[in-house]
Amino acid sequence: MQLRNSNILKLLVFLIAGILAGFYTAIPRTIIYISIAVLLPLFCLSYYYSSRPGFPYARYFGIISFCLTFGIGVLVASWDKPGFRTDHYTCYTTKGEDEILFTPRKTLKPNTYSYRYIASIRKVNGFKTSGKVILYLSRDSTAKELVTGNEYYTKTAFLDIPPPRNPHQFHYKNYLRKQYIYHSLSLKSEELYHVAGSGENLYAYAELIRDNIVKALEQYHFPAESVAMIQALLLGQKQDIPEDIYEHYAAAGAVHILAVSGLHVGIILFILHFLLHPLRRLKYGHIFSLILTLSSLWAFAFIAGMSASVVRAVCMFSFVALAMQLRRNTNIDNVLLVSMFFLLLINPGFLLDVGFQLSYAAVFAIIWIQPLLYAWWKPKWKVTDFFWKLATVSLAAQLGVLPLSLYYFHQFPGLFFLSNLLIVPALGIILGGGIFVIALALFQSLPSFLAEAYAFVIISMNRLVTWIARQESFIFRDIFFDGKLLVSFYLFLIFLFLCLQKITFRRGAALLLSVLCIQLSVFYNRYEASAREQWVIFHKSRDTRIARQYGKGLTVYAPAPENNIADDGMIRTYAVSERIDRIKTENIQNLYNIYGKRLLYINSEKIPLIPELKPHYILLGNSPGINLERVIQAYRPEMIIADGSNYISYIRQWQATCKKEKLPFHSTYEKGAYIFREN
């Protein structure tokens, strides 16, 4: 592997370092601009003189190039952060309601209570602005979905995105922050006003094209399930896929099929290359063919919503198409590196996107590991060879994404091999046939038998995936995997690959060292888990959860312990992250001794006041109708805690009472779970 000698790889490393520095630090704008202004002329001068023979300081050109690339990475990562650009919407907001003009850019999967969108802020209080927010539109009888690309006016307040309320829950605030989204808007349909004449832009046209395709398909009575799959596979819109089908694909290890990626774009490139072949016989035909190919690929990317996976795939295959038209051998390593470099320059947020990371990990694993796996056996029969190639590609891709999958999702589908072996060949037929079906439907020339046959193929694929996903014994869930193990496993895979290429003493020693790193990470995690002890008052809507952790054991106290508390998603997430291997449940009590301090749980106004108890903490649950001021006077506690089982109106009253009594008040609604640790 010669990538370590590649200049584009070195530049990419410095660009990534700059992006991380710009994202996680607050480097002043002036320093960034001055640094780039100094480095840019030095770069030009060093390039000019380094090209001269005998110039003694040619190595300084490389150093300046790396420093400039690092500075550019810091700049692009900081560009959309609040406070960096003077036109960011946060520069014009007030503490109350603001007049906001926004445009929905991307439709997200709706939840039970609201439609969800990512919206660009066009104006705030009359000032032109930039920046993105997440928009929640209440789903009521009068609510209509917003149209992507149209402009809407409202008067409301920007809301902070709350952090997770319980330990180890998905940190949605950090997830949005990685996409440069820092606030939300919560609206009702009557608070919105559509701006007349808006919608004349590319986003609106892309939405219109997608809507026309869906309407054309619905005329031929395609089942809703088939239309949702077509939108996901060919239009990049996954929000209409039923939740159960999405979960089945994830459990079967085939969820990547639902996102437009390199496989989808590769098929489209192959079709374009085949259709445009006659054009290349003409004079300047290669140029026209290249222009049409690139235009078609990026038009498809835009219609598909410009997600990280489709943009990455189209960018990569654009370079492949360029090499094909120039009739040069395509070095796929360099194609991937160049595509990654330009993608991160355009959108540095891709670096922290899970889909982006999984996509590149899978593709790099395929081009590096698959040839080694395939070399172990070369079948003579073409059919056998086809399925062996497919099997090695699937295995290599899963090896590449396995550490990331365990790190982010804590599960591993044991039947991924079977699902990919059966589904990927069918996917090529579905994609190629889907383009043909859509074209005929748009021209109202689709035969009914062809529509029925195509719908049958999609539904059959879904049924196959559902069958694979229901083999529960082959799905390994709740696997703890942290950052130390993630780095250690990737080091192991890299050095294993190098040793399979050519075994040397240094490579063998590095491989053994990576194995040692994995072992040390596992031993350290076990020691850390066995030494952990704490009490947690969780935030749970309409219920109370108190848990005591003692090493790898967990006791959960609940009002109804006969329910299967271990299946509670909140408890399961906590147990996986804390390496808990045994959980038991008990009835909740009214008095606990926590590290020498007493916690009194009041869940009813019928509980008598006993001043002799002298509790240090009082936990209020189940909205007890008590006079909190009288309780405070009787007990004089150190703190009042209210969990998620209480009415919001009660919590506000108690908070006001504690403020009057100058007593600390902790609401799990606002501050999240309360944790007791032994000092």
CSV table of N, CA and C in Angstrom, one decimal, residues 1 56 68 78 94 105 112 135 159 175 203 313 345 475 624 673:
chain,number,residue,atom,x,y,z
A,1,MET,N,0.9,-1.2,0.0
A,1,MET,CA,0.0,0.0,0.0
A,1,MET,C,0.9,1.2,0.0
A,56,PRO,N,17.7,25.3,-2.8
A,56,PRO,CA,18.1,24.5,-1.6
A,56,PRO,C,17.0,24.4,-0.6
A,68,LEU,N,-0.9,25.8,5.3
A,68,LEU,CA,-2.0,26.5,4.7
A,68,LEU,C,-3.3,25.6,4.6
A,78,SER,N,-15.1,26.7,10.8
A,78,SER,CA,-15.6,27.8,11.6
A,78,SER,C,-16.6,28.7,10.9
A,94,THR,N,-33.4,38.4,19.5
A,94,THR,CA,-33.7,39.1,20.8
A,94,THR,C,-34.0,38.0,21.8
A,105,ARG,N,-35.3,23.3,3.8
A,105,ARG,CA,-34.3,22.7,2.9
A,105,ARG,C,-34.4,21.2,2.8
A,112,THR,N,-44.6,11.3,16.1
A,112,THR,CA,-46.0,11.2,16.4
A,112,THR,C,-46.7,12.6,16.5
A,135,LEU,N,-36.8,22.5,12.5
A,135,LEU,CA,-38.2,23.1,12.6
A,135,LEU,C,-39.1,22.0,12.9
A,159,LEU,N,-35.5,28.5,20.0
A,159,LEU,CA,-35.4,27.7,21.2
A,159,LEU,C,-34.1,27.0,21.3
A,175,TYR,N,-25.5,16.0,18.1
A,175,TYR,CA,-25.7,15.5,16.7
A,175,TYR,C,-26.0,16.7,15.8
A,203,TYR,N,-34.1,24.1,-5.0
A,203,TYR,CA,-34.6,23.2,-4.0
A,203,TYR,C,-36.1,22.9,-4.3
A,313,ALA,N,-20.8,9.7,-3.0
A,313,ALA,CA,-20.8,8.8,-4.1
A,313,ALA,C,-20.7,9.5,-5.5
A,345,LEU,N,-13.9,20.2,2.0
A,345,LEU,CA,-13.8,21.6,1.7
A,345,LEU,C,-15.2,22.3,1.5
A,475,ILE,N,-28.7,-12.0,15.9
A,475,ILE,CA,-28.5,-10.6,16.1
A,475,ILE,C,-27.9,-10.3,17.4
A,624,PRO,N,-47.7,14.8,43.9
A,624,PRO,CA,-48.4,14.8,45.2
A,624,PRO,C,-49.0,16.2,45.5
A,673,ALA,N,-31.2,13.8,34.7
A,673,ALA,CA,-31.2,12.9,35.9
A,673,ALA,C,-30.3,13.5,37.0
